[in-house]
Amino acid sequence: MHALPRNLRAAALLALTLLPAWLPVHAADLNVTVTTPDGKPAPDVVVALLPTGGAAVPLAPAPEPVLIVQREIRFEPYVTAVPLGSTVRFVNRDRFDHHVRSVAGGPLGSIAPAKSFEFRLAAARGGRETSADVVIDAPGATGIGCHLHGSMRGHLYASPTPWVAVTDATGRATLRGVPDGAANLRLWHPDQLVAQADVPAQVSGSAGAQARLNFSPRPRPPPRPSLKGEYE
Ligand SMILES: [Cu+2]
């Protein structure tokens, strides 16, 4: 039999060595649906998967900076979830300055931010936006505010595992490439007064998972239409 050409062999060897050693053989996407106690879709819920097998899960930061945009005096998205160690990039697309800082979270404003930061972002001018990067090296929740605009509020959540997502308007979130096996789903919502109980889940192939918040968050007010166009 013919040996592989040398450059092909080298490429094959490189591909093998680039595979992360911890990557599970079986990995699938897990669709999670979260509802309120009365069965309505629950948006803005962070869903993190924590395997219960006991195996250590190495850090797997997002490969690219995760954007939180300042636009029309809001943080977009309202809730951002990242794997621990990820870089979050705050981008100002408004035509005036913002002074971004970590703030206390929880409905009573009594929960200290997991990660502290503070910086001013100059106005976006001439199509040029300004930005600042923050490495999120502390797990848990951090409130985001603006020193100049008291109504601006966002939330950031860092999961110790790479499998984390935020539910959309229909209460659904997809966790990508989760390992097969027993796991707990951890839920977090910015308005929760007490921690949510972990939801046991058996991850296998394409089966989905259901979870229920232990309270009904108040709907978020829609953006003020008067701001549309004024700053765009
Ligand atoms: Cu601001």
mmCIF file with all atom_site columns, C-alpha atoms and ligand atoms in Angstrom:
data_model
loop_
_atom_site.group_PDB
_atom_site.id
_atom_site.type_symbol
_atom_site.label_atom_id
_atom_site.label_alt_id
_atom_site.label_comp_id
_atom_site.label_asym_id
_atom_site.label_entity_id
_atom_site.label_seq_id
_atom_site.pdbx_PDB_ins_code
_atom_site.Cartn_x
_atom_site.Cartn_y
_atom_site.Cartn_z
_atom_site.occupancy
_atom_site.B_iso_or_equiv
_atom_site.pdbx_formal_charge
_atom_site.auth_seq_id
_atom_site.auth_comp_id
_atom_site.auth_asym_id
_atom_site.auth_atom_id
_atom_site.pdbx_PDB_model_num
ATOM   1   C  CA . MET A 1 1   ? 0.000   0.000  0.000  1.00 0.00 ? 1   MET A CA 1
ATOM   2   C  CA . HIS A 1 2   ? 1.110   3.521  -0.740 1.00 0.00 ? 2   HIS A CA 1
ATOM   3   C  CA . ALA A 1 3   ? 2.141   5.740  2.100  1.00 0.00 ? 3   ALA A CA 1
ATOM   4   C  CA . LEU A 1 4   ? 0.364   9.077  2.410  1.00 0.00 ? 4   LEU A CA 1
ATOM   5   C  CA . PRO A 1 5   ? 2.269   11.979 0.915  1.00 0.00 ? 5   PRO A CA 1
ATOM   6   C  CA . ARG A 1 6   ? 4.323   13.676 3.581  1.00 0.00 ? 6   ARG A CA 1
ATOM   7   C  CA . ASN A 1 7   ? 2.299   16.924 3.613  1.00 0.00 ? 7   ASN A CA 1
ATOM   8   C  CA . LEU A 1 8   ? -0.984  14.998 3.931  1.00 0.00 ? 8   LEU A CA 1
ATOM   9   C  CA . ARG A 1 9   ? 0.378   12.993 6.846  1.00 0.00 ? 9   ARG A CA 1
ATOM   10  C  CA . ALA A 1 10  ? 1.483   16.191 8.546  1.00 0.00 ? 10  ALA A CA 1
ATOM   11  C  CA . ALA A 1 11  ? -1.962  17.724 8.054  1.00 0.00 ? 11  ALA A CA 1
ATOM   12  C  CA . ALA A 1 12  ? -3.673  14.643 9.498  1.00 0.00 ? 12  ALA A CA 1
ATOM   13  C  CA . LEU A 1 13  ? -1.376  14.644 12.509 1.00 0.00 ? 13  LEU A CA 1
ATOM   14  C  CA . LEU A 1 14  ? -1.998  18.363 13.085 1.00 0.00 ? 14  LEU A CA 1
ATOM   15  C  CA . ALA A 1 15  ? -5.781  17.848 12.927 1.00 0.00 ? 15  ALA A CA 1
ATOM   16  C  CA . LEU A 1 16  ? -5.513  15.119 15.558 1.00 0.00 ? 16  LEU A CA 1
ATOM   17  C  CA . THR A 1 17  ? -3.416  17.180 17.921 1.00 0.00 ? 17  THR A CA 1
ATOM   18  C  CA . LEU A 1 18  ? -5.806  20.134 17.585 1.00 0.00 ? 18  LEU A CA 1
ATOM   19  C  CA . LEU A 1 19  ? -8.755  18.130 18.939 1.00 0.00 ? 19  LEU A CA 1
ATOM   20  C  CA . PRO A 1 20  ? -9.305  19.113 22.579 1.00 0.00 ? 20  PRO A CA 1
ATOM   21  C  CA . ALA A 1 21  ? -8.614  16.044 24.716 1.00 0.00 ? 21  ALA A CA 1
ATOM   22  C  CA . TRP A 1 22  ? -11.664 16.632 26.910 1.00 0.00 ? 22  TRP A CA 1
ATOM   23  C  CA . LEU A 1 23  ? -14.154 16.881 24.068 1.00 0.00 ? 23  LEU A CA 1
ATOM   24  C  CA . PRO A 1 24  ? -16.726 14.149 24.720 1.00 0.00 ? 24  PRO A CA 1
ATOM   25  C  CA . VAL A 1 25  ? -17.179 11.596 21.956 1.00 0.00 ? 25  VAL A CA 1
ATOM   26  C  CA . HIS A 1 26  ? -20.933 12.070 22.016 1.00 0.00 ? 26  HIS A CA 1
ATOM   27  C  CA . ALA A 1 27  ? -22.019 15.657 21.975 1.00 0.00 ? 27  ALA A CA 1
ATOM   28  C  CA . ALA A 1 28  ? -25.357 17.078 20.972 1.00 0.00 ? 28  ALA A CA 1
ATOM   29  C  CA . ASP A 1 29  ? -27.344 20.268 21.182 1.00 0.00 ? 29  ASP A CA 1
ATOM   30  C  CA . LEU A 1 30  ? -29.771 20.387 24.073 1.00 0.00 ? 30  LEU A CA 1
ATOM   31  C  CA . ASN A 1 31  ? -32.938 22.436 23.609 1.00 0.00 ? 31  ASN A CA 1
ATOM   32  C  CA . VAL A 1 32  ? -34.252 23.694 26.912 1.00 0.00 ? 32  VAL A CA 1
ATOM   33  C  CA . THR A 1 33  ? -37.690 25.260 27.388 1.00 0.00 ? 33  THR A CA 1
ATOM   34  C  CA . VAL A 1 34  ? -38.223 27.376 30.494 1.00 0.00 ? 34  VAL A CA 1
ATOM   35  C  CA . THR A 1 35  ? -41.657 28.432 31.715 1.00 0.00 ? 35  THR A CA 1
ATOM   36  C  CA . THR A 1 36  ? -43.060 30.483 34.556 1.00 0.00 ? 36  THR A CA 1
ATOM   37  C  CA . PRO A 1 37  ? -45.026 28.686 37.334 1.00 0.00 ? 37  PRO A CA 1
ATOM   38  C  CA . ASP A 1 38  ? -48.245 29.265 35.369 1.00 0.00 ? 38  ASP A CA 1
ATOM   39  C  CA . GLY A 1 39  ? -46.819 27.736 32.201 1.00 0.00 ? 39  GLY A CA 1
ATOM   40  C  CA . LYS A 1 40  ? -45.974 30.902 30.220 1.00 0.00 ? 40  LYS A CA 1
ATOM   41  C  CA . PRO A 1 41  ? -42.671 31.191 28.310 1.00 0.00 ? 41  PRO A CA 1
ATOM   42  C  CA . ALA A 1 42  ? -39.903 32.680 30.459 1.00 0.00 ? 42  ALA A CA 1
ATOM   43  C  CA . PRO A 1 43  ? -37.473 34.898 28.489 1.00 0.00 ? 43  PRO A CA 1
ATOM   44  C  CA . ASP A 1 44  ? -34.129 36.279 29.750 1.00 0.00 ? 44  ASP A CA 1
ATOM   45  C  CA . VAL A 1 45  ? -33.371 33.145 31.797 1.00 0.00 ? 45  VAL A CA 1
ATOM   46  C  CA . VAL A 1 46  ? -29.770 31.947 31.914 1.00 0.00 ? 46  VAL A CA 1
ATOM   47  C  CA . VAL A 1 47  ? -29.547 28.164 31.547 1.00 0.00 ? 47  VAL A CA 1
ATOM   48  C  CA . ALA A 1 48  ? -26.206 26.536 32.383 1.00 0.00 ? 48  ALA A CA 1
ATOM   49  C  CA . LEU A 1 49  ? -25.444 22.829 32.179 1.00 0.00 ? 49  LEU A CA 1
ATOM   50  C  CA . LEU A 1 50  ? -23.285 21.294 34.903 1.00 0.00 ? 50  LEU A CA 1
ATOM   51  C  CA . PRO A 1 51  ? -22.346 17.618 34.403 1.00 0.00 ? 51  PRO A CA 1
ATOM   52  C  CA . THR A 1 52  ? -22.808 15.568 37.565 1.00 0.00 ? 52  THR A CA 1
ATOM   53  C  CA . GLY A 1 53  ? -20.427 12.749 36.646 1.00 0.00 ? 53  GLY A CA 1
ATOM   54  C  CA . GLY A 1 54  ? -17.673 14.253 38.754 1.00 0.00 ? 54  GLY A CA 1
ATOM   55  C  CA . ALA A 1 55  ? -15.252 14.750 35.859 1.00 0.00 ? 55  ALA A CA 1
ATOM   56  C  CA . ALA A 1 56  ? -13.507 18.110 35.880 1.00 0.00 ? 56  ALA A CA 1
ATOM   57  C  CA . VAL A 1 57  ? -14.643 20.446 33.107 1.00 0.00 ? 57  VAL A CA 1
ATOM   58  C  CA . PRO A 1 58  ? -11.744 22.546 31.810 1.00 0.00 ? 58  PRO A CA 1
ATOM   59  C  CA . LEU A 1 59  ? -12.317 26.215 31.103 1.00 0.00 ? 59  LEU A CA 1
ATOM   60  C  CA . ALA A 1 60  ? -13.566 26.903 27.595 1.00 0.00 ? 60  ALA A CA 1
ATOM   61  C  CA . PRO A 1 61  ? -13.886 30.665 27.082 1.00 0.00 ? 61  PRO A CA 1
ATOM   62  C  CA . ALA A 1 62  ? -15.799 31.889 24.052 1.00 0.00 ? 62  ALA A CA 1
ATOM   63  C  CA . PRO A 1 63  ? -13.378 31.924 21.064 1.00 0.00 ? 63  PRO A CA 1
ATOM   64  C  CA . GLU A 1 64  ? -14.319 35.516 20.170 1.00 0.00 ? 64  GLU A CA 1
ATOM   65  C  CA . PRO A 1 65  ? -15.253 38.518 22.320 1.00 0.00 ? 65  PRO A CA 1
ATOM   66  C  CA . VAL A 1 66  ? -18.947 38.509 23.215 1.00 0.00 ? 66  VAL A CA 1
ATOM   67  C  CA . LEU A 1 67  ? -20.582 41.862 22.366 1.00 0.00 ? 67  LEU A CA 1
ATOM   68  C  CA . ILE A 1 68  ? -22.757 43.947 24.672 1.00 0.00 ? 68  ILE A CA 1
ATOM   69  C  CA . VAL A 1 69  ? -23.861 46.963 22.657 1.00 0.00 ? 69  VAL A CA 1
ATOM   70  C  CA . GLN A 1 70  ? -24.915 50.343 24.025 1.00 0.00 ? 70  GLN A CA 1
ATOM   71  C  CA . ARG A 1 71  ? -27.617 51.617 21.711 1.00 0.00 ? 71  ARG A CA 1
ATOM   72  C  CA . GLU A 1 72  ? -30.534 53.981 22.275 1.00 0.00 ? 72  GLU A CA 1
ATOM   73  C  CA . ILE A 1 73  ? -29.619 54.215 25.971 1.00 0.00 ? 73  ILE A CA 1
ATOM   74  C  CA . ARG A 1 74  ? -29.902 50.474 26.488 1.00 0.00 ? 74  ARG A CA 1
ATOM   75  C  CA . PHE A 1 75  ? -27.620 47.501 26.884 1.00 0.00 ? 75  PHE A CA 1
ATOM   76  C  CA . GLU A 1 76  ? -28.220 44.911 24.174 1.00 0.00 ? 76  GLU A CA 1
ATOM   77  C  CA . PRO A 1 77  ? -28.771 42.142 24.909 1.00 0.00 ? 77  PRO A CA 1
ATOM   78  C  CA . TYR A 1 78  ? -30.432 42.746 28.266 1.00 0.00 ? 78  TYR A CA 1
ATOM   79  C  CA . VAL A 1 79  ? -29.020 39.454 29.603 1.00 0.00 ? 79  VAL A CA 1
ATOM   80  C  CA . THR A 1 80  ? -25.685 38.040 28.424 1.00 0.00 ? 80  THR A CA 1
ATOM   81  C  CA . ALA A 1 81  ? -24.315 34.652 29.481 1.00 0.00 ? 81  ALA A CA 1
ATOM   82  C  CA . VAL A 1 82  ? -20.740 33.528 28.812 1.00 0.00 ? 82  VAL A CA 1
ATOM   83  C  CA . PRO A 1 83  ? -18.465 30.670 29.824 1.00 0.00 ? 83  PRO A CA 1
ATOM   84  C  CA . LEU A 1 84  ? -16.033 31.677 32.564 1.00 0.00 ? 84  LEU A CA 1
ATOM   85  C  CA . GLY A 1 85  ? -12.875 33.272 31.175 1.00 0.00 ? 85  GLY A CA 1
ATOM   86  C  CA . SER A 1 86  ? -14.594 34.795 28.137 1.00 0.00 ? 86  SER A CA 1
ATOM   87  C  CA . THR A 1 87  ? -13.935 38.326 26.980 1.00 0.00 ? 87  THR A CA 1
ATOM   88  C  CA . VAL A 1 88  ? -16.915 40.663 26.872 1.00 0.00 ? 88  VAL A CA 1
ATOM   89  C  CA . ARG A 1 89  ? -16.651 43.661 24.550 1.00 0.00 ? 89  ARG A CA 1
ATOM   90  C  CA . PHE A 1 90  ? -18.762 46.705 25.427 1.00 0.00 ? 90  PHE A CA 1
ATOM   91  C  CA . VAL A 1 91  ? -19.464 48.658 22.241 1.00 0.00 ? 91  VAL A CA 1
ATOM   92  C  CA . ASN A 1 92  ? -20.910 52.186 22.251 1.00 0.00 ? 92  ASN A CA 1
ATOM   93  C  CA . ARG A 1 93  ? -23.056 52.864 19.167 1.00 0.00 ? 93  ARG A CA 1
ATOM   94  C  CA . ASP A 1 94  ? -24.775 55.936 20.609 1.00 0.00 ? 94  ASP A CA 1
ATOM   95  C  CA . ARG A 1 95  ? -23.821 59.478 19.653 1.00 0.00 ? 95  ARG A CA 1
ATOM   96  C  CA . PHE A 1 96  ? -22.984 60.333 23.226 1.00 0.00 ? 96  PHE A CA 1
ATOM   97  C  CA . ASP A 1 97  ? -20.772 58.970 25.980 1.00 0.00 ? 97  ASP A CA 1
ATOM   98  C  CA . HIS A 1 98  ? -21.643 56.127 28.306 1.00 0.00 ? 98  HIS A CA 1
ATOM   99  C  CA . HIS A 1 99  ? -19.943 55.400 31.595 1.00 0.00 ? 99  HIS A CA 1
ATOM   100 C  CA . VAL A 1 100 ? -20.282 51.628 31.988 1.00 0.00 ? 100 VAL A CA 1
ATOM   101 C  CA . ARG A 1 101 ? -19.834 50.045 35.380 1.00 0.00 ? 101 ARG A CA 1
ATOM   102 C  CA . SER A 1 102 ? -20.677 46.895 37.297 1.00 0.00 ? 102 SER A CA 1
ATOM   103 C  CA . VAL A 1 103 ? -23.530 47.401 39.747 1.00 0.00 ? 103 VAL A CA 1
ATOM   104 C  CA . ALA A 1 104 ? -25.253 45.403 42.473 1.00 0.00 ? 104 ALA A CA 1
ATOM   105 C  CA . GLY A 1 105 ? -27.843 42.931 41.208 1.00 0.00 ? 105 GLY A CA 1
ATOM   106 C  CA . GLY A 1 106 ? -31.011 41.267 42.448 1.00 0.00 ? 106 GLY A CA 1
ATOM   107 C  CA . PRO A 1 107 ? -34.467 42.881 42.656 1.00 0.00 ? 107 PRO A CA 1
ATOM   108 C  CA . LEU A 1 108 ? -33.425 44.661 45.862 1.00 0.00 ? 108 LEU A CA 1
ATOM   109 C  CA . GLY A 1 109 ? -30.016 45.708 44.525 1.00 0.00 ? 109 GLY A CA 1
ATOM   110 C  CA . SER A 1 110 ? -28.375 43.806 47.353 1.00 0.00 ? 110 SER A CA 1
ATOM   111 C  CA . ILE A 1 111 ? -26.201 41.279 45.513 1.00 0.00 ? 111 ILE A CA 1
ATOM   112 C  CA . ALA A 1 112 ? -22.608 42.331 44.979 1.00 0.00 ? 112 ALA A CA 1
ATOM   113 C  CA . PRO A 1 113 ? -21.389 41.997 41.374 1.00 0.00 ? 113 PRO A CA 1
ATOM   114 C  CA . ALA A 1 114 ? -19.267 38.895 40.734 1.00 0.00 ? 114 ALA A CA 1
ATOM   115 C  CA . LYS A 1 115 ? -16.928 40.947 38.521 1.00 0.00 ? 115 LYS A CA 1
ATOM   116 C  CA . SER A 1 116 ? -16.091 44.629 39.045 1.00 0.00 ? 116 SER A CA 1
ATOM   117 C  CA . PHE A 1 117 ? -15.358 47.059 36.204 1.00 0.00 ? 117 PHE A CA 1
ATOM   118 C  CA . GLU A 1 118 ? -15.835 50.716 35.339 1.00 0.00 ? 118 GLU A CA 1
ATOM   119 C  CA . PHE A 1 119 ? -14.881 52.723 32.267 1.00 0.00 ? 119 PHE A CA 1
ATOM   120 C  CA . ARG A 1 120 ? -16.135 55.526 30.078 1.00 0.00 ? 120 ARG A CA 1
ATOM   121 C  CA . LEU A 1 121 ? -16.880 54.987 26.415 1.00 0.00 ? 121 LEU A CA 1
ATOM   122 C  CA . ALA A 1 122 ? -16.729 58.042 24.188 1.00 0.00 ? 122 ALA A CA 1
ATOM   123 C  CA . ALA A 1 123 ? -19.553 58.766 21.768 1.00 0.00 ? 123 ALA A CA 1
ATOM   124 C  CA . ALA A 1 124 ? -19.578 56.975 18.433 1.00 0.00 ? 124 ALA A CA 1
ATOM   125 C  CA . ARG A 1 125 ? -18.715 59.607 15.826 1.00 0.00 ? 125 ARG A CA 1
ATOM   126 C  CA . GLY A 1 126 ? -18.319 59.466 12.078 1.00 0.00 ? 126 GLY A CA 1
ATOM   127 C  CA . GLY A 1 127 ? -19.418 55.840 12.011 1.00 0.00 ? 127 GLY A CA 1
ATOM   128 C  CA . ARG A 1 128 ? -16.653 54.893 14.414 1.00 0.00 ? 128 ARG A CA 1
ATOM   129 C  CA . GLU A 1 129 ? -17.837 53.111 17.531 1.00 0.00 ? 129 GLU A CA 1
ATOM   130 C  CA . THR A 1 130 ? -15.793 52.905 20.706 1.00 0.00 ? 130 THR A CA 1
ATOM   131 C  CA . SER A 1 131 ? -15.323 49.778 22.796 1.00 0.00 ? 131 SER A CA 1
ATOM   132 C  CA . ALA A 1 132 ? -13.672 48.265 25.849 1.00 0.00 ? 132 ALA A CA 1
ATOM   133 C  CA . ASP A 1 133 ? -12.888 44.619 26.638 1.00 0.00 ? 133 ASP A CA 1
ATOM   134 C  CA . VAL A 1 134 ? -13.389 42.964 30.021 1.00 0.00 ? 134 VAL A CA 1
ATOM   135 C  CA . VAL A 1 135 ? -12.209 39.414 30.803 1.00 0.00 ? 135 VAL A CA 1
ATOM   136 C  CA . ILE A 1 136 ? -14.905 37.770 32.912 1.00 0.00 ? 136 ILE A CA 1
ATOM   137 C  CA . ASP A 1 137 ? -12.783 35.764 35.340 1.00 0.00 ? 137 ASP A CA 1
ATOM   138 C  CA . ALA A 1 138 ? -15.312 35.394 38.163 1.00 0.00 ? 138 ALA A CA 1
ATOM   139 C  CA . PRO A 1 139 ? -18.307 33.036 37.999 1.00 0.00 ? 139 PRO A CA 1
ATOM   140 C  CA . GLY A 1 140 ? -21.809 34.240 38.773 1.00 0.00 ? 140 GLY A CA 1
ATOM   141 C  CA . ALA A 1 141 ? -23.944 37.297 38.103 1.00 0.00 ? 141 ALA A CA 1
ATOM   142 C  CA . THR A 1 142 ? -22.935 40.922 37.586 1.00 0.00 ? 142 THR A CA 1
ATOM   143 C  CA . GLY A 1 143 ? -25.303 43.837 37.119 1.00 0.00 ? 143 GLY A CA 1
ATOM   144 C  CA . ILE A 1 144 ? -24.378 46.383 34.442 1.00 0.00 ? 144 ILE A CA 1
ATOM   145 C  CA . GLY A 1 145 ? -25.267 50.061 34.725 1.00 0.00 ? 145 GLY A CA 1
ATOM   146 C  CA . CYS A 1 146 ? -24.299 53.448 33.339 1.00 0.00 ? 146 CYS A CA 1
ATOM   147 C  CA . HIS A 1 147 ? -23.181 56.291 35.591 1.00 0.00 ? 147 HIS A CA 1
ATOM   148 C  CA . LEU A 1 148 ? -24.655 58.841 33.162 1.00 0.00 ? 148 LEU A CA 1
ATOM   149 C  CA . HIS A 1 149 ? -28.019 57.189 32.428 1.00 0.00 ? 149 HIS A CA 1
ATOM   150 C  CA . GLY A 1 150 ? -29.703 55.742 35.506 1.00 0.00 ? 150 GLY A CA 1
ATOM   151 C  CA . SER A 1 151 ? -32.296 53.810 33.501 1.00 0.00 ? 151 SER A CA 1
ATOM   152 C  CA . MET A 1 152 ? -29.692 51.724 31.661 1.00 0.00 ? 152 MET A CA 1
ATOM   153 C  CA . ARG A 1 153 ? -29.553 48.224 33.062 1.00 0.00 ? 153 ARG A CA 1
ATOM   154 C  CA . GLY A 1 154 ? -28.100 44.947 31.817 1.00 0.00 ? 154 GLY A CA 1
ATOM   155 C  CA . HIS A 1 155 ? -26.997 41.663 33.312 1.00 0.00 ? 155 HIS A CA 1
ATOM   156 C  CA . LEU A 1 156 ? -24.032 39.406 32.784 1.00 0.00 ? 156 LEU A CA 1
ATOM   157 C  CA . TYR A 1 157 ? -23.712 35.812 33.963 1.00 0.00 ? 157 TYR A CA 1
ATOM   158 C  CA . ALA A 1 158 ? -20.532 33.686 33.843 1.00 0.00 ? 158 ALA A CA 1
ATOM   159 C  CA . SER A 1 159 ? -20.966 29.911 33.890 1.00 0.00 ? 159 SER A CA 1
ATOM   160 C  CA . PRO A 1 160 ? -18.156 27.668 35.212 1.00 0.00 ? 160 PRO A CA 1
ATOM   161 C  CA . THR A 1 161 ? -18.894 25.332 32.285 1.00 0.00 ? 161 THR A CA 1
ATOM   162 C  CA . PRO A 1 162 ? -18.916 26.113 28.539 1.00 0.00 ? 162 PRO A CA 1
ATOM   163 C  CA . TRP A 1 163 ? -22.589 25.133 28.132 1.00 0.00 ? 163 TRP A CA 1
ATOM   164 C  CA . VAL A 1 164 ? -24.665 28.209 28.810 1.00 0.00 ? 164 VAL A CA 1
ATOM   165 C  CA . ALA A 1 165 ? -27.350 30.191 26.952 1.00 0.00 ? 165 ALA A CA 1
ATOM   166 C  CA . VAL A 1 166 ? -30.176 32.678 27.550 1.00 0.00 ? 166 VAL A CA 1
ATOM   167 C  CA . THR A 1 167 ? -33.832 31.924 26.768 1.00 0.00 ? 167 THR A CA 1
ATOM   168 C  CA . ASP A 1 168 ? -35.453 33.912 23.957 1.00 0.00 ? 168 ASP A CA 1
ATOM   169 C  CA . ALA A 1 169 ? -38.941 35.456 23.891 1.00 0.00 ? 169 ALA A CA 1
ATOM   170 C  CA . THR A 1 170 ? -40.436 31.965 23.546 1.00 0.00 ? 170 THR A CA 1
ATOM   171 C  CA . GLY A 1 171 ? -38.594 30.683 26.631 1.00 0.00 ? 171 GLY A CA 1
ATOM   172 C  CA . ARG A 1 172 ? -36.203 28.531 24.606 1.00 0.00 ? 172 ARG A CA 1
ATOM   173 C  CA . ALA A 1 173 ? -32.434 28.213 24.801 1.00 0.00 ? 173 ALA A CA 1
ATOM   174 C  CA . THR A 1 174 ? -30.049 25.860 22.996 1.00 0.00 ? 174 THR A CA 1
ATOM   175 C  CA . LEU A 1 175 ? -26.943 24.528 24.726 1.00 0.00 ? 175 LEU A CA 1
ATOM   176 C  CA . ARG A 1 176 ? -24.440 23.536 22.032 1.00 0.00 ? 176 ARG A CA 1
ATOM   177 C  CA . GLY A 1 177 ? -22.281 20.418 22.110 1.00 0.00 ? 177 GLY A CA 1
ATOM   178 C  CA . VAL A 1 178 ? -23.264 19.127 25.535 1.00 0.00 ? 178 VAL A CA 1
ATOM   179 C  CA . PRO A 1 179 ? -21.843 15.772 26.651 1.00 0.00 ? 179 PRO A CA 1
ATOM   180 C  CA . ASP A 1 180 ? -24.140 12.779 27.052 1.00 0.00 ? 180 ASP A CA 1
ATOM   181 C  CA . GLY A 1 181 ? -24.911 11.767 30.596 1.00 0.00 ? 181 GLY A CA 1
ATOM   182 C  CA . ALA A 1 182 ? -26.352 13.012 33.845 1.00 0.00 ? 182 ALA A CA 1
ATOM   183 C  CA . ALA A 1 183 ? -26.313 16.753 34.422 1.00 0.00 ? 183 ALA A CA 1
ATOM   184 C  CA . ASN A 1 184 ? -27.935 19.547 36.332 1.00 0.00 ? 184 ASN A CA 1
ATOM   185 C  CA . LEU A 1 185 ? -29.487 22.566 34.675 1.00 0.00 ? 185 LEU A CA 1
ATOM   186 C  CA . ARG A 1 186 ? -28.862 25.719 36.642 1.00 0.00 ? 186 ARG A CA 1
ATOM   187 C  CA . LEU A 1 187 ? -31.307 28.574 36.063 1.00 0.00 ? 187 LEU A CA 1
ATOM   188 C  CA . TRP A 1 188 ? -30.736 32.230 36.823 1.00 0.00 ? 188 TRP A CA 1
ATOM   189 C  CA . HIS A 1 189 ? -32.954 35.253 36.214 1.00 0.00 ? 189 HIS A CA 1
ATOM   190 C  CA . PRO A 1 190 ? -32.055 38.867 37.064 1.00 0.00 ? 190 PRO A CA 1
ATOM   191 C  CA . ASP A 1 191 ? -35.302 39.321 39.051 1.00 0.00 ? 191 ASP A CA 1
ATOM   192 C  CA . GLN A 1 192 ? -35.025 36.232 41.224 1.00 0.00 ? 192 GLN A CA 1
ATOM   193 C  CA . LEU A 1 193 ? -35.137 36.789 44.981 1.00 0.00 ? 193 LEU A CA 1
ATOM   194 C  CA . VAL A 1 194 ? -33.871 33.322 45.863 1.00 0.00 ? 194 VAL A CA 1
ATOM   195 C  CA . ALA A 1 195 ? -31.773 30.843 43.919 1.00 0.00 ? 195 ALA A CA 1
ATOM   196 C  CA . GLN A 1 196 ? -33.583 28.437 41.608 1.00 0.00 ? 196 GLN A CA 1
ATOM   197 C  CA . ALA A 1 197 ? -33.298 24.736 42.422 1.00 0.00 ? 197 ALA A CA 1
ATOM   198 C  CA . ASP A 1 198 ? -31.073 22.867 39.957 1.00 0.00 ? 198 ASP A CA 1
ATOM   199 C  CA . VAL A 1 199 ? -33.046 20.760 37.467 1.00 0.00 ? 199 VAL A CA 1
ATOM   200 C  CA . PRO A 1 200 ? -31.712 17.217 36.971 1.00 0.00 ? 200 PRO A CA 1
ATOM   201 C  CA . ALA A 1 201 ? -31.479 16.261 33.291 1.00 0.00 ? 201 ALA A CA 1
ATOM   202 C  CA . GLN A 1 202 ? -30.335 13.201 31.406 1.00 0.00 ? 202 GLN A CA 1
ATOM   203 C  CA . VAL A 1 203 ? -28.620 14.317 28.218 1.00 0.00 ? 203 VAL A CA 1
ATOM   204 C  CA . SER A 1 204 ? -28.972 11.800 25.439 1.00 0.00 ? 204 SER A CA 1
ATOM   205 C  CA . GLY A 1 205 ? -29.024 12.455 21.702 1.00 0.00 ? 205 GLY A CA 1
ATOM   206 C  CA . SER A 1 206 ? -31.617 14.969 20.615 1.00 0.00 ? 206 SER A CA 1
ATOM   207 C  CA . ALA A 1 207 ? -33.925 14.829 23.649 1.00 0.00 ? 207 ALA A CA 1
ATOM   208 C  CA . GLY A 1 208 ? -34.898 18.248 24.988 1.00 0.00 ? 208 GLY A CA 1
ATOM   209 C  CA . ALA A 1 209 ? -35.349 19.377 28.560 1.00 0.00 ? 209 ALA A CA 1
ATOM   210 C  CA . GLN A 1 210 ? -38.008 21.351 30.414 1.00 0.00 ? 210 GLN A CA 1
ATOM   211 C  CA . ALA A 1 211 ? -37.507 23.622 33.389 1.00 0.00 ? 211 ALA A CA 1
ATOM   212 C  CA . ARG A 1 212 ? -39.725 25.941 35.381 1.00 0.00 ? 212 ARG A CA 1
ATOM   213 C  CA . LEU A 1 213 ? -38.869 29.131 37.222 1.00 0.00 ? 213 LEU A CA 1
ATOM   214 C  CA . ASN A 1 214 ? -40.051 29.330 40.826 1.00 0.00 ? 214 ASN A CA 1
ATOM   215 C  CA . PHE A 1 215 ? -41.542 32.796 40.232 1.00 0.00 ? 215 PHE A CA 1
ATOM   216 C  CA . SER A 1 216 ? -43.065 34.903 37.450 1.00 0.00 ? 216 SER A CA 1
ATOM   217 C  CA . PRO A 1 217 ? -40.815 37.797 36.394 1.00 0.00 ? 217 PRO A CA 1
ATOM   218 C  CA . ARG A 1 218 ? -42.533 41.034 35.474 1.00 0.00 ? 218 ARG A CA 1
ATOM   219 C  CA . PRO A 1 219 ? -42.431 41.634 31.725 1.00 0.00 ? 219 PRO A CA 1
ATOM   220 C  CA . ARG A 1 220 ? -39.704 44.020 30.654 1.00 0.00 ? 220 ARG A CA 1
ATOM   221 C  CA . PRO A 1 221 ? -41.010 47.390 29.409 1.00 0.00 ? 221 PRO A CA 1
ATOM   222 C  CA . PRO A 1 222 ? -40.585 47.786 25.641 1.00 0.00 ? 222 PRO A CA 1
ATOM   223 C  CA . PRO A 1 223 ? -37.991 50.310 24.396 1.00 0.00 ? 223 PRO A CA 1
ATOM   224 C  CA . ARG A 1 224 ? -39.221 53.883 24.214 1.00 0.00 ? 224 ARG A CA 1
ATOM   225 C  CA . PRO A 1 225 ? -40.299 54.396 20.581 1.00 0.00 ? 225 PRO A CA 1
ATOM   226 C  CA . SER A 1 226 ? -39.475 58.102 20.784 1.00 0.00 ? 226 SER A CA 1
ATOM   227 C  CA . LEU A 1 227 ? -35.792 57.191 20.858 1.00 0.00 ? 227 LEU A CA 1
ATOM   228 C  CA . LYS A 1 228 ? -35.995 55.350 17.572 1.00 0.00 ? 228 LYS A CA 1
ATOM   229 C  CA . GLY A 1 229 ? -34.534 57.410 14.793 1.00 0.00 ? 229 GLY A CA 1
ATOM   230 C  CA . GLU A 1 230 ? -33.387 60.163 17.102 1.00 0.00 ? 230 GLU A CA 1
ATOM   231 C  CA . TYR A 1 231 ? -30.003 58.579 17.610 1.00 0.00 ? 231 TYR A CA 1
ATOM   232 C  CA . GLU A 1 232 ? -29.728 56.169 14.718 1.00 0.00 ? 232 GLU A CA 1
HETATM 233 CU CU . CU  B 2 .   ? -25.070 55.767 29.452 1.00 0.00 ? 1   CU  B CU 1
#
